[in-house]
PDB file of C-alpha atoms in Angstrom:
ATOM      1  CA  MET U  86     -41.664  21.957  -3.532  1.00 79.00           C
ATOM      2  CA  HIS U  87     -39.883  22.044  -0.213  1.00 78.00           C
ATOM      3  CA  PRO U  88     -41.692  19.454   1.971  1.00 83.00           C
ATOM      4  CA  GLU U  89     -41.667  21.691   5.014  1.00 91.00           C
ATOM      5  CA  VAL U  90     -43.708  24.381   3.215  1.00 93.00           C
ATOM      6  CA  ALA U  91     -46.839  22.221   3.250  1.00 91.00           C
ATOM      7  CA  ALA U  92     -46.183  21.079   6.809  1.00 92.00           C
ATOM      8  CA  TYR U  93     -45.717  24.718   7.853  1.00 93.00           C
ATOM      9  CA  VAL U  94     -48.963  25.788   6.165  1.00 88.00           C
ATOM     10  CA  LEU U  95     -50.857  22.976   7.858  1.00 87.00           C
ATOM     11  CA  GLY U  96     -49.265  23.738  11.224  1.00 89.00           C
ATOM     12  CA  VAL U  97     -47.842  20.296  11.823  1.00 92.00           C
ATOM     13  CA  LEU U  98     -44.166  21.132  12.404  1.00 95.00           C
ATOM     14  CA  ASP U  99     -42.837  20.618  15.916  1.00 96.00           C
ATOM     15  CA  ASP U 100     -41.245  23.600  17.665  1.00 97.00           C
ATOM     16  CA  ALA U 101     -37.683  22.860  16.573  1.00 97.00           C
ATOM     17  CA  ASP U 102     -38.645  22.263  12.940  1.00 96.00           C
ATOM     18  CA  LEU U 103     -40.903  25.327  12.972  1.00 96.00           C
ATOM     19  CA  GLN U 104     -38.097  27.579  14.170  1.00 97.00           C
ATOM     20  CA  ALA U 105     -35.633  26.095  11.676  1.00 96.00           C
ATOM     21  CA  PHE U 106     -38.066  26.476   8.795  1.00 96.00           C
ATOM     22  CA  GLU U 107     -38.911  30.074   9.692  1.00 96.00           C
ATOM     23  CA  ARG U 108     -35.181  30.894   9.668  1.00 97.00           C
ATOM     24  CA  HIS U 109     -34.890  29.194   6.275  1.00 96.00           C
ATOM     25  CA  LEU U 110     -37.970  31.015   5.011  1.00 95.00           C
ATOM     26  CA  ASP U 111     -36.401  34.397   5.765  1.00 96.00           C
ATOM     27  CA  SER U 112     -33.820  33.896   3.034  1.00 96.00           C
ATOM     28  CA  CYS U 113     -35.457  31.495   0.565  1.00 96.00           C
ATOM     29  CA  GLU U 114     -37.494  33.219  -2.126  1.00 96.00           C
ATOM     30  CA  ARG U 115     -38.602  29.886  -3.582  1.00 95.00           C
ATOM     31  CA  CYS U 116     -40.159  28.775  -0.299  1.00 95.00           C
ATOM     32  CA  GLN U 117     -41.699  32.215   0.179  1.00 96.00           C
ATOM     33  CA  SER U 118     -43.347  31.864  -3.228  1.00 95.00           C
ATOM     34  CA  GLU U 119     -44.542  28.328  -2.462  1.00 93.00           C
ATOM     35  CA  LEU U 120     -45.929  29.546   0.854  1.00 93.00           C
ATOM     36  CA  LYS U 121     -47.959  32.222  -0.930  1.00 92.00           C
ATOM     37  CA  GLU U 122     -49.364  29.564  -3.271  1.00 88.00           C
ATOM     38  CA  LEU U 123     -50.424  27.312  -0.379  1.00 88.00           C
ATOM     39  CA  GLN U 124     -51.573  29.884   2.168  1.00 87.00           C
ATOM     40  CA  ASP U 125     -55.279  29.297   1.434  1.00 84.00           C
ATOM     41  CA  VAL U 126     -55.108  25.503   1.749  1.00 80.00           C
ATOM     42  CA  PRO U 127     -56.076  25.317   5.460  1.00 73.00           C
ATOM     43  CA  ASP U 128     -59.195  27.431   4.849  1.00 69.00           C
ATOM     44  CA  LEU U 129     -60.116  25.340   1.809  1.00 73.00           C
ATOM     45  CA  LEU U 130     -59.759  22.164   3.860  1.00 74.00           C
ATOM     46  CA  ASP U 131     -61.925  23.658   6.615  1.00 73.00           C
ATOM     47  CA  ASP U 132     -64.579  24.509   4.018  1.00 72.00           C
ATOM     48  CA  LEU U 133     -64.542  20.897   2.815  1.00 76.00           C
ATOM     49  CA  LYS U 134     -65.184  19.678   6.351  1.00 77.00           C
ATOM     50  CA  LEU U 135     -68.341  21.780   6.453  1.00 77.00           C
ATOM     51  CA  GLN U 136     -69.767  20.428   3.212  1.00 75.00           C
ATOM     52  CA  PRO U 137     -72.188  17.538   3.502  1.00 73.00           C
ATOM     53  CA  SER U 138     -70.730  14.240   2.454  1.00 68.00           C
ATOM     54  CA  ALA U 139     -72.158  12.203  -0.385  1.00 61.00           C
ATOM     55  CA  SER U 140     -75.062  10.001   0.537  1.00 59.00           C
ATOM     56  CA  GLU U 141     -74.639   6.253   0.671  1.00 53.00           C
ATOM     57  CA  ASP U 142     -76.800   5.942  -2.448  1.00 57.00           C
ATOM     58  CA  ASP U 143     -74.417   7.998  -4.567  1.00 66.00           C
ATOM     59  CA  ASP U 144     -71.985   6.109  -6.764  1.00 69.00           C
ATOM     60  CA  PRO U 145     -68.302   6.789  -6.036  1.00 68.00           C
ATOM     61  CA  PRO U 146     -66.328   8.727  -8.649  1.00 70.00           C
ATOM     62  CA  ILE U 147     -65.075   6.596 -11.510  1.00 74.00           C
ATOM     63  CA  SER U 148     -61.511   7.110 -10.323  1.00 76.00           C
ATOM     64  CA  MET U 149     -62.421   5.306  -7.078  1.00 71.00           C
ATOM     65  CA  SER U 150     -64.255   2.430  -8.787  1.00 64.00           C
ATOM     66  CA  ARG U 151     -62.528  -0.780  -9.733  1.00 59.00           C
TER      67      ARG U 151
END
């Protein structure tokens, strides 16, 4: 995956990088495809922010336990 695709989707590129990536995107089918795959990520992240967090009494997932 082209690293700028994720940065573009999340809106974190500065103006110069944004313009350069959009020029690149015009001719790169691979990045266009990756962009389509990631286009819903910002909305999914926003949805996660709205979900209540686990209570302090809940055990962490096993993957976070040591």
